Short mmCIF file of C-alpha atoms in Angstrom, two decimals:
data_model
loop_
_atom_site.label_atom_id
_atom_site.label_comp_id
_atom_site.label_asym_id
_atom_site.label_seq_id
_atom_site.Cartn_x
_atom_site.Cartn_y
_atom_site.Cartn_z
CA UNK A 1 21.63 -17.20 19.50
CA UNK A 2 20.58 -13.83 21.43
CA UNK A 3 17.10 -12.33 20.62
CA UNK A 4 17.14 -8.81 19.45
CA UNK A 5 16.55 -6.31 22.18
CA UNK A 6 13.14 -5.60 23.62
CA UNK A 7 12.34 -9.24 22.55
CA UNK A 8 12.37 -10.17 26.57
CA UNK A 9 9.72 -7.34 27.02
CA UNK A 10 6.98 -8.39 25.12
CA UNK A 11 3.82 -9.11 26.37
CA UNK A 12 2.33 -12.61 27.27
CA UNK A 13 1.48 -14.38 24.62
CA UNK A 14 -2.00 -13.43 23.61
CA UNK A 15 -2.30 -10.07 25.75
CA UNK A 16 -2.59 -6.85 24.71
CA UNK A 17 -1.55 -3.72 26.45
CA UNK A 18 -4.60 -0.98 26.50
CA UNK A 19 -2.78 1.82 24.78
CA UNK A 20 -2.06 -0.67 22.03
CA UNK A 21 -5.48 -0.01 20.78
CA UNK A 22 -4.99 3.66 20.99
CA UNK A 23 -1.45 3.31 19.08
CA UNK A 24 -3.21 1.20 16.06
CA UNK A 25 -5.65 3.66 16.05
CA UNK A 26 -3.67 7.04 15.42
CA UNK A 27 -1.48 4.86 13.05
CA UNK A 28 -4.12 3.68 10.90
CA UNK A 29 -5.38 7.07 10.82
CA UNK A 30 -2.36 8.81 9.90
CA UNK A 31 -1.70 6.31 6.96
CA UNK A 32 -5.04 6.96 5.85
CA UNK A 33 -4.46 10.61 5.45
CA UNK A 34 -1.08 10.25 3.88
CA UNK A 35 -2.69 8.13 1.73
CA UNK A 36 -5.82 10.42 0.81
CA UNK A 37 -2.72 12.53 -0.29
CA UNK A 38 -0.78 10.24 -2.14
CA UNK A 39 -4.02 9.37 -4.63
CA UNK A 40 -4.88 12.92 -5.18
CA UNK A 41 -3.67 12.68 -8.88
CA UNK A 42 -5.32 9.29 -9.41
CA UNK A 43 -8.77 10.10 -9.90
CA UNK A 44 -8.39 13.58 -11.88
CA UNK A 45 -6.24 11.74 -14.13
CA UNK A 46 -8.80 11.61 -17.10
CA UNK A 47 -9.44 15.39 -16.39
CA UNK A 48 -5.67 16.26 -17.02
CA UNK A 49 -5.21 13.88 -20.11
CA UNK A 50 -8.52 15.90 -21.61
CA UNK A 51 -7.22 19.33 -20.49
CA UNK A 52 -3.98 18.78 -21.08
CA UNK A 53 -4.54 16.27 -24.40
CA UNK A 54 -1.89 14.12 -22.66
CA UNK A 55 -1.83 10.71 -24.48
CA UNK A 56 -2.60 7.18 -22.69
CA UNK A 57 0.90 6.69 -21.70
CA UNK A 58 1.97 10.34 -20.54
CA UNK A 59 -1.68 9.59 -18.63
CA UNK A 60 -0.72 6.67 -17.10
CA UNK A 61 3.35 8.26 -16.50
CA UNK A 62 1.22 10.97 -14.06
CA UNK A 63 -0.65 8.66 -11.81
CA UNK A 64 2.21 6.43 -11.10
CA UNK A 65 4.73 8.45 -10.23
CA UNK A 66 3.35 9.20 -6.96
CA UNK A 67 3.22 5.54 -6.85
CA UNK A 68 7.00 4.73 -7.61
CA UNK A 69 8.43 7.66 -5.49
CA UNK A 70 6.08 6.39 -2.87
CA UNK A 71 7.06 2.79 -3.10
CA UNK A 72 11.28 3.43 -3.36
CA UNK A 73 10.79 5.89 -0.45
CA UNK A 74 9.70 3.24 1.54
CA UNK A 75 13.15 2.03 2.05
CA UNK A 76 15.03 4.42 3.73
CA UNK A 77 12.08 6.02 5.87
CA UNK A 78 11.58 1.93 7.32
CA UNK A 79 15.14 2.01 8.04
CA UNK A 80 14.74 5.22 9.65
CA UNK A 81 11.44 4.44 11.80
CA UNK A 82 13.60 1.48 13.02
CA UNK A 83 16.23 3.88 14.25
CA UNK A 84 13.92 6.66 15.57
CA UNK A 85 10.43 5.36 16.27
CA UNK A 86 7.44 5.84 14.67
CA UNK A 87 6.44 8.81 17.34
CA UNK A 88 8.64 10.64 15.32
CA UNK A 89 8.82 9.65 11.76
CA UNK A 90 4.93 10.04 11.99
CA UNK A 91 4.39 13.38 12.51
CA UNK A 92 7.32 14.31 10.13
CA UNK A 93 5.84 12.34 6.96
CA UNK A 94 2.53 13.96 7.51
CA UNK A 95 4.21 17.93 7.41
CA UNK A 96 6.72 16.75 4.79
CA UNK A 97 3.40 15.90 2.46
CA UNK A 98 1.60 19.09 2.81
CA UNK A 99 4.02 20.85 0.92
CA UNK A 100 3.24 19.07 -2.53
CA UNK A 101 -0.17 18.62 -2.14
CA UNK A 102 -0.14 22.66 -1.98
CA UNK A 103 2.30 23.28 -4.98
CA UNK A 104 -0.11 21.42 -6.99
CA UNK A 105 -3.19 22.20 -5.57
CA UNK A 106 -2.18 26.14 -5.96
CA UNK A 107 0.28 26.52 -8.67
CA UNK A 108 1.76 22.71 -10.17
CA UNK A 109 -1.76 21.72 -11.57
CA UNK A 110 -1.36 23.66 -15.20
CA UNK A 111 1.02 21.60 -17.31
CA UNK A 112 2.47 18.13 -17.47
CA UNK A 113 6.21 18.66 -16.36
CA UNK A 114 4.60 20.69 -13.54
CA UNK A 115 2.74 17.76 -12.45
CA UNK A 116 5.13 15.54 -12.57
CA UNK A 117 7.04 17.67 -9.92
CA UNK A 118 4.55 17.57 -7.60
CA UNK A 119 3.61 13.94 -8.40
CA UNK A 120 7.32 13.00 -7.56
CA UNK A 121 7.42 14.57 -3.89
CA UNK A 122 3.45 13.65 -3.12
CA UNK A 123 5.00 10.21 -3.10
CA UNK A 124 6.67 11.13 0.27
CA UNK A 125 2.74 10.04 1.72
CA UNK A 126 3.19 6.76 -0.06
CA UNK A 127 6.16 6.37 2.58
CA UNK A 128 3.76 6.83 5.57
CA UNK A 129 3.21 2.77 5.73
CA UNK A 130 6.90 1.88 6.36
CA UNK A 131 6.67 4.02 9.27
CA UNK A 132 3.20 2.41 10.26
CA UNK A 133 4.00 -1.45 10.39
CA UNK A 134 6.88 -1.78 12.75
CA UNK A 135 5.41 0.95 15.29
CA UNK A 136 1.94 -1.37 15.16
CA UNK A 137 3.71 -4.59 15.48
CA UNK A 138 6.08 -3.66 18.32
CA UNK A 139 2.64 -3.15 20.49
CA UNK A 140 1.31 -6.24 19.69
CA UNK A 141 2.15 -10.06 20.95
CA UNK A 142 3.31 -12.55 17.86
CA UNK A 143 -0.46 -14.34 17.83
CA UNK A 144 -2.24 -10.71 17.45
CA UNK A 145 0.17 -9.21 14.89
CA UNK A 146 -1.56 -10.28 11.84
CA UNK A 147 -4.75 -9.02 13.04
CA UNK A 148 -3.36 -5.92 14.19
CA UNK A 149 -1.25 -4.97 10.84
CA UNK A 150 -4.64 -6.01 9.14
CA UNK A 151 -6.08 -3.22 11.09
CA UNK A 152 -3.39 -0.67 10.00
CA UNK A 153 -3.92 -1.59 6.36
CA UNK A 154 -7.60 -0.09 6.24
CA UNK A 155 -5.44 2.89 6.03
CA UNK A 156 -5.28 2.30 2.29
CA UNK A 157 -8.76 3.39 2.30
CA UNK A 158 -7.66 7.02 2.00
CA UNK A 159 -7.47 6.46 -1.63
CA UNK A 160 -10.76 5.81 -1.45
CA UNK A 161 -11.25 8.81 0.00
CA UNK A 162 -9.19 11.07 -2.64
CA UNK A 163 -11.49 8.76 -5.61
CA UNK A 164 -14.70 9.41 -3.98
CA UNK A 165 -14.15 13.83 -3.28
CA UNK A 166 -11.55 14.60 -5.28
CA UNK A 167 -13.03 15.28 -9.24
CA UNK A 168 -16.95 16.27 -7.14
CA UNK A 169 -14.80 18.91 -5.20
CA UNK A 170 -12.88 20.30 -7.99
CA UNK A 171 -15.85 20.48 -10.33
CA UNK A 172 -18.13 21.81 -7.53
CA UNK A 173 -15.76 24.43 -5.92
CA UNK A 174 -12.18 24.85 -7.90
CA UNK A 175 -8.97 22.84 -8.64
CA UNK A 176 -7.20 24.24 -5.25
CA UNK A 177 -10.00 22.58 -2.95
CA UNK A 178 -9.36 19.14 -2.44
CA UNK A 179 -5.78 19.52 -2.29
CA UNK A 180 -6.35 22.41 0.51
CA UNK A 181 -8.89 20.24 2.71
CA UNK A 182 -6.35 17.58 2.57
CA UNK A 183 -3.37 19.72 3.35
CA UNK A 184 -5.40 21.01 6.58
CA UNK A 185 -6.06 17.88 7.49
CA UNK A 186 -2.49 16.46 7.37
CA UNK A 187 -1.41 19.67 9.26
CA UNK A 188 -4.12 18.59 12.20
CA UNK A 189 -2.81 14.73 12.10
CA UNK A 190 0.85 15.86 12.52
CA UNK A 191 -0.12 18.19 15.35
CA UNK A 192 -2.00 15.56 17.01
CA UNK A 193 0.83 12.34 16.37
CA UNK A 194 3.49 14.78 17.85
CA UNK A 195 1.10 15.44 20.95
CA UNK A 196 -0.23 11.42 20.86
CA UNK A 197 1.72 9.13 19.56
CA UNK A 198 3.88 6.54 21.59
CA UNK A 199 6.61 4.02 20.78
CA UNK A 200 5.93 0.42 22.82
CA UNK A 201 8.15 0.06 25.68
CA UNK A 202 11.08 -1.54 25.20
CA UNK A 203 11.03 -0.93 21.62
CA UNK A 204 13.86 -3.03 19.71
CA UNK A 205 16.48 0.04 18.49
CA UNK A 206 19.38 -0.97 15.93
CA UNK A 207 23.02 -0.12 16.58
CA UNK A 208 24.62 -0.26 13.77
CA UNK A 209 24.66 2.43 10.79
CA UNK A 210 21.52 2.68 8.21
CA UNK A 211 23.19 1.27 5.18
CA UNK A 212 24.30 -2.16 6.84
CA UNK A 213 20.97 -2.65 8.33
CA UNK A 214 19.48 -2.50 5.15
CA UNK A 215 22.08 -5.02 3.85
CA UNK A 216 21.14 -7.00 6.53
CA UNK A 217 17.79 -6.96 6.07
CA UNK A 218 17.85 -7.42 2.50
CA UNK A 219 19.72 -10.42 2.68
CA UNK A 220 17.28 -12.39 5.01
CA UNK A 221 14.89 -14.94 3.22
CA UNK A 222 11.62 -13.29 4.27
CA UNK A 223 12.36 -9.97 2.61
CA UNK A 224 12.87 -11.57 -0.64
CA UNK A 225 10.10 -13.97 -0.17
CA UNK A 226 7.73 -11.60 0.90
CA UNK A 227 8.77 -8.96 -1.87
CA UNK A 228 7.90 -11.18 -4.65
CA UNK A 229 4.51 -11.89 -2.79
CA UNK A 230 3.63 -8.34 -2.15
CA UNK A 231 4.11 -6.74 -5.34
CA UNK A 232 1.54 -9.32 -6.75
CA UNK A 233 -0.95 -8.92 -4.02
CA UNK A 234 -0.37 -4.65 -3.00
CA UNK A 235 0.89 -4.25 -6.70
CA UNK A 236 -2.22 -5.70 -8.07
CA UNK A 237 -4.67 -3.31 -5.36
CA UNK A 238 -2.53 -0.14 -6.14
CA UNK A 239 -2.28 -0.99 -10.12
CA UNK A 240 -6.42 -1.18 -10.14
CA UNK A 241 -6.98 1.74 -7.68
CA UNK A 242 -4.82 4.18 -10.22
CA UNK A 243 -5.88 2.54 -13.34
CA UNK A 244 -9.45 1.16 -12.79
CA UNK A 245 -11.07 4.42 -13.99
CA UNK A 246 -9.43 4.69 -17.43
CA UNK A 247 -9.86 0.86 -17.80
CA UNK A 248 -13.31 1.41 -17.69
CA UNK A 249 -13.41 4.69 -19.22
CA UNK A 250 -11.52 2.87 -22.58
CA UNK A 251 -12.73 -0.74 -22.14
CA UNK A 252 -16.52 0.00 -21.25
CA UNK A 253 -17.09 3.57 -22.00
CA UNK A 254 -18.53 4.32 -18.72
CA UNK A 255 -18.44 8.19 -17.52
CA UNK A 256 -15.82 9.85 -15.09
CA UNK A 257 -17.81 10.05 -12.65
CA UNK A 258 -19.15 6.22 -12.81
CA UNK A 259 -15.99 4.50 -13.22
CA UNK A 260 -14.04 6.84 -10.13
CA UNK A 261 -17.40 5.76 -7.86
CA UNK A 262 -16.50 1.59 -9.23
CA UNK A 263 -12.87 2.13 -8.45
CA UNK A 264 -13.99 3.33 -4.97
CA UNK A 265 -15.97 0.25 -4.66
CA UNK A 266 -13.42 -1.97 -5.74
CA UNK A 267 -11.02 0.20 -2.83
CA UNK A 268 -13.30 -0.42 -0.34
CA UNK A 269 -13.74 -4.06 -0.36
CA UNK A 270 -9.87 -4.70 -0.62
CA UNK A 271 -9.34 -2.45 2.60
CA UNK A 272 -12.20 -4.54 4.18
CA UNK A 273 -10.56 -7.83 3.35
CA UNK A 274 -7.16 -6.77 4.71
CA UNK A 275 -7.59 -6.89 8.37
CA UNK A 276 -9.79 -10.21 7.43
CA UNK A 277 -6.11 -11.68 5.70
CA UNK A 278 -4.62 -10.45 8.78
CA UNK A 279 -6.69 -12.42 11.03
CA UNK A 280 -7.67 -15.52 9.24
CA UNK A 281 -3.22 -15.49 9.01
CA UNK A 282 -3.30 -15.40 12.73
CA UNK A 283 -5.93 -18.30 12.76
CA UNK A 284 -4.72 -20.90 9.74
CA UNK A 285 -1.30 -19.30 8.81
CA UNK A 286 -0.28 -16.82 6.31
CA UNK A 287 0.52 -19.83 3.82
CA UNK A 288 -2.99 -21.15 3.30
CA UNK A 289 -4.09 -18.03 2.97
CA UNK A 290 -1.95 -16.27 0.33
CA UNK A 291 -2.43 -19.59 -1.57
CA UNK A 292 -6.26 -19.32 -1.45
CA UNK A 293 -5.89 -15.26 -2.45
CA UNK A 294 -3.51 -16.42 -5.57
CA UNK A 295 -5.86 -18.50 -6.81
CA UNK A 296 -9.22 -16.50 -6.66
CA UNK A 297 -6.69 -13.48 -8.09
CA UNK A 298 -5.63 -15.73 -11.26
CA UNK A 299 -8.98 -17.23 -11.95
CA UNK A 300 -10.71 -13.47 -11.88
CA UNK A 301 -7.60 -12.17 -14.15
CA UNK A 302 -8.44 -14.93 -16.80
CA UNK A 303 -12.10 -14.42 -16.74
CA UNK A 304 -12.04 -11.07 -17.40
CA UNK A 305 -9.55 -10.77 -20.19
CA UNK A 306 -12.05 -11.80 -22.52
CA UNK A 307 -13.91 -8.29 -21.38
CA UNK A 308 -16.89 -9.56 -20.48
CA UNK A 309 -20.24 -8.08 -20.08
CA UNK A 310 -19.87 -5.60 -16.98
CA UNK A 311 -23.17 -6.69 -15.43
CA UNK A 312 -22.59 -9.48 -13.60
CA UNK A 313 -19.29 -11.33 -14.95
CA UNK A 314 -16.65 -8.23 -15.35
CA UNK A 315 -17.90 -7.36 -11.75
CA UNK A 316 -17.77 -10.09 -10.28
CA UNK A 317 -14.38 -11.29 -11.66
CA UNK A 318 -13.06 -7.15 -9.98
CA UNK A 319 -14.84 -7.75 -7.01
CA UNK A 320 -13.28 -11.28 -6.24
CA UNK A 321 -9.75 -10.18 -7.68
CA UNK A 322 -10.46 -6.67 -5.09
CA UNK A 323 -11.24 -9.38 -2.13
CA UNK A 324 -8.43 -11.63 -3.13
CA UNK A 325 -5.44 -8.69 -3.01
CA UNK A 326 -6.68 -7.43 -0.36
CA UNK A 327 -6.27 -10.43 2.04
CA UNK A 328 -3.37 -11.58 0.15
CA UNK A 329 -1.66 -7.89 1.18
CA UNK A 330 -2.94 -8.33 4.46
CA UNK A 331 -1.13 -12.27 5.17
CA UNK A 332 2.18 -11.11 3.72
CA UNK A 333 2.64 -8.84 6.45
CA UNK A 334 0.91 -11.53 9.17
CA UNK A 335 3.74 -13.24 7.21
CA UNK A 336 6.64 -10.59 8.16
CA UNK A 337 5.55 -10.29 11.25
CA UNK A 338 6.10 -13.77 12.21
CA UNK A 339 9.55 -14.37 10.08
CA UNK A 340 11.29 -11.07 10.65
CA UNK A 341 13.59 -10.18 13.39
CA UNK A 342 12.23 -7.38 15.72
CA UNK A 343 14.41 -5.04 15.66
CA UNK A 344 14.46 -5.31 11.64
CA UNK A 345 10.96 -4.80 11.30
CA UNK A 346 10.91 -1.46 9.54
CA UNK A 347 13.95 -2.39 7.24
CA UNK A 348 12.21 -5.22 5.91
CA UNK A 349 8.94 -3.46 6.38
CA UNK A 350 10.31 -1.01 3.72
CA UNK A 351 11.84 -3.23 1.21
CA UNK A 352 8.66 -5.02 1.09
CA UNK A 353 6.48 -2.25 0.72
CA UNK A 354 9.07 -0.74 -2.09
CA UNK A 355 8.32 -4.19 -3.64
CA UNK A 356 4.43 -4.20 -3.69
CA UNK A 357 4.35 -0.10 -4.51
CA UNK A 358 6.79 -0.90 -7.82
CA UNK A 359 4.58 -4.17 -8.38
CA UNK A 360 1.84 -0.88 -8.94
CA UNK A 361 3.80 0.83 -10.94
CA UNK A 362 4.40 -1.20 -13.65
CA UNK A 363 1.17 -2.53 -14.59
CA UNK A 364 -0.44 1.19 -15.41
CA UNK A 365 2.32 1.48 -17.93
CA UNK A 366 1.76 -1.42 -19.29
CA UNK A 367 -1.45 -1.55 -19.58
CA UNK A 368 -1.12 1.56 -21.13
CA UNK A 369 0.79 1.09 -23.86
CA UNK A 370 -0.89 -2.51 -24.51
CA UNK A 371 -4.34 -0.84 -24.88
CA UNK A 372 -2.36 2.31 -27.53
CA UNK A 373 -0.71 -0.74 -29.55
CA UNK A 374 -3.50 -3.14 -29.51
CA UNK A 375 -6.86 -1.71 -28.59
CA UNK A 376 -7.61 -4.18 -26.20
CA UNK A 377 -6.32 -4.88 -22.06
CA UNK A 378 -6.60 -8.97 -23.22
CA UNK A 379 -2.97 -9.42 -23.07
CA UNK A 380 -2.14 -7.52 -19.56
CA UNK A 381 -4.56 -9.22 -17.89
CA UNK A 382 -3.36 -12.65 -19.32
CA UNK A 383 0.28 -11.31 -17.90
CA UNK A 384 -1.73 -10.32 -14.57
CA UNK A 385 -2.73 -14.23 -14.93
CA UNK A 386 0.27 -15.82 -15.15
CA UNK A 387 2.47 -13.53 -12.20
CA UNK A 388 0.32 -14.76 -10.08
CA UNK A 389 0.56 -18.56 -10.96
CA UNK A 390 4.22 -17.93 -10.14
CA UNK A 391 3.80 -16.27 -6.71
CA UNK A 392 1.20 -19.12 -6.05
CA UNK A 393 3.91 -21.44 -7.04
CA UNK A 394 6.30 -19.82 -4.31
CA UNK A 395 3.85 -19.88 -1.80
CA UNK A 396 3.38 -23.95 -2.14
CA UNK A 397 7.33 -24.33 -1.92
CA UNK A 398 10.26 -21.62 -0.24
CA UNK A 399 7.51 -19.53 1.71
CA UNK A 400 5.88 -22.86 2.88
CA UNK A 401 9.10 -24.06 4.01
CA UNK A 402 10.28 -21.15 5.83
CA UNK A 403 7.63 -20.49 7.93
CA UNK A 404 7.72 -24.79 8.97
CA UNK A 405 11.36 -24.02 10.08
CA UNK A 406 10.07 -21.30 12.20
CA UNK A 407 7.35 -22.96 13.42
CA UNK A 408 9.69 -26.03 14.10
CA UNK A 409 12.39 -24.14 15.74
CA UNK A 410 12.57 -23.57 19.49
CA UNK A 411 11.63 -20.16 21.06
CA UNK A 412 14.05 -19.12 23.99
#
């Protein structure tokens, strides 16, 4: 069996190369931006269903489109930063996304089917991390990867960004201002990853055409595996970040401002844990750690679907679930990293990331329409509950075994 090129030119096991560093950097940085622009709809949410009188699902419809488009959009721009490199698919995300963040920043912002337009192509930044992963990992030996992607994943902090300046900027200044700081600053990142950026030497580059690679990479074990796993662990973090503030708007009555500032919090600590998944994957495997994540994630879900007092048991129960997805997010791709081929990287990269964006989308909607039938977010969170017994289930058995086989197979 013949490695996939560039396999022969990877560094020693262990080392890494000092532009690596530089490479992670600018990546994590441009994901973050894309990102800041993907989540601009997120936190003025509330504000639109009030000014609009959009009901709770039309509500829920406009913060996770960005989300879906984002998430299915992932697909063919991972098969394309296989093909082309991330030196170029970078820089070309980041100018694609400045043209919806304007529309609706200037003109999209003043009725529903408006913003839906713009929500649909402002989920070209949501793209941004298929583009990221395989770019990262090709700079970094197998026993660093984890660590490294880890690293890149702090770059979901830029919806943190968008939740914590977003509704302060437009109330402070006008509607058009956060969306035109963010366009100028996606403007200077795609100047500066067109100047900066670098593909790693010998780079693995696919032959054959786009739609048979992603057949190919479809069919292989890990994508499916690590689909299921990611739209549990992501889908839970990007479900949360969209739809934290109206769960506590509805569930606990707390102000706009409050619950956009919690959601932030709850943000923050899942980027934080992310790398951590990363490198405690490189350390004891990706196995025992998505397995630890799972559990802390379905013991938090039951707990608070009882809606408990906020002070101290409802946060605590978000704050372990925020910890748990975020390491969980961060081992499936220490997991990737060690199972798929090089040069597949991106293709799989994308379908996974498809997976955990559409594992966002749902839940909103669900939740949603639960809370507009029933009153109450009892029942989601029981559903939250019991998806991720089942991806803790397929941890323990066909993830468990497939990463034994690779461990137990010889390297040549």
């Amino acid at each position: 069996m013949t490695q996939p090129s560039g396999h022969h030119s990877e560094a020693p096991a262990g080392s890494v190369p000092g532009r690596a560093w530089l490479m992670l950097a600018l990546a994590t940085a441009g994901f973050a931006v894309n990102f800041w622009a993907w989540a601009l709809l997120s936190p003025l949410g509330p504000w639109f269903g009030e000014s609009l009188n959009l009901s709770s699902f039309r509500q829920s419809l406009l913060v996770a489109v960005p989300v879906v488009v984002g998430s299915l959009g992932r697909i063919p721009v991972g098969v394309l930063a296989d093909r082309f490199g991330g030196r170029v698919m970078f820089p070309l995300v980041s100018a694609a996304t400045i043209v919806p963040v304007l529309y609706v920043g200037l003109v999209g912002n003043s009725s529903f089917p408006a913003l839906l337009i713009g929500g649909f192509f402002l989920g070209i930044g949501g793209t941004a991390f298929a583009v990221g992963v395989p770019l990262v990992s090709a700079w970094f030996p197998p026993g660093r990867r984890g660590l490294a992607i880890g690293i890149f994943g702090i770059g979901t902090g830029g919806t943190a960004i968008s939740a914590l300046t977003t509704v302060g900027l437009v109330e402070s200044y006008a509607m058009a201002t956060p969306f035109l700081i963010t366009a100028a600053v996606l403007a200077a990142y795609a100047v500066v990853s067109a100047l900066l950026l670098r593909d790693a030497p010998g780079r693995a580059v696919p032959g054959e055409p786009m739609l048979r690679r992603l057949a190919d990479a479809c069919r292989l074990g890990i994508t499916r595996q690590a689909s299921a796993l990611y739209a549990v662990a992501f889908g839970g973090y990007v479900a949360f970040s969209v739809y934290l503030p109206t769960y506590l708007r509805t569930g606990y009555g707390l102000e706009q401002a409050d619950a956009a500032h919690r959601m932030a919090g709850f943000v923050v600590l899942a980027v934080a844990m992310r790398p951590a998944g990363g490198w405690l994957s490189d350390r004891f495997g990706p196995v025992r750690v998505l397995g630890g994540s799972l559990s802390v994630v379905l013991a938090g879900a039951l707990a608070q679907a009882s809606t408990p007092a906020l002070m101290p048991l409802g946060t605590i129960a978000f704050l372990a679930m925020a910890a748990a997805l975020g390491a969980g997010s961060g081992a499936v791709f220490a997991l990737v990293a060690l199972l798929a081929p090089a040069d597949r990287v991106g293709s799989v990269t994308g379908v996974v990331g498809a997976a955990g964006g559409l594992g966002g989308f749902v839940p909103p909607l669900v939740m949603g329409s639960l809370y507009g039938a029933y009153g109450s977010y009892a029942i989601g969170l029981v559903l939250l509950a019991v998806v991720a017994l089942a991806a803790l289930l397929l941890t323990g058995t066909g993830v468990r075994h497939a990463v034994a086989r690779r461990v137990a197979a010889p390297s040549y």
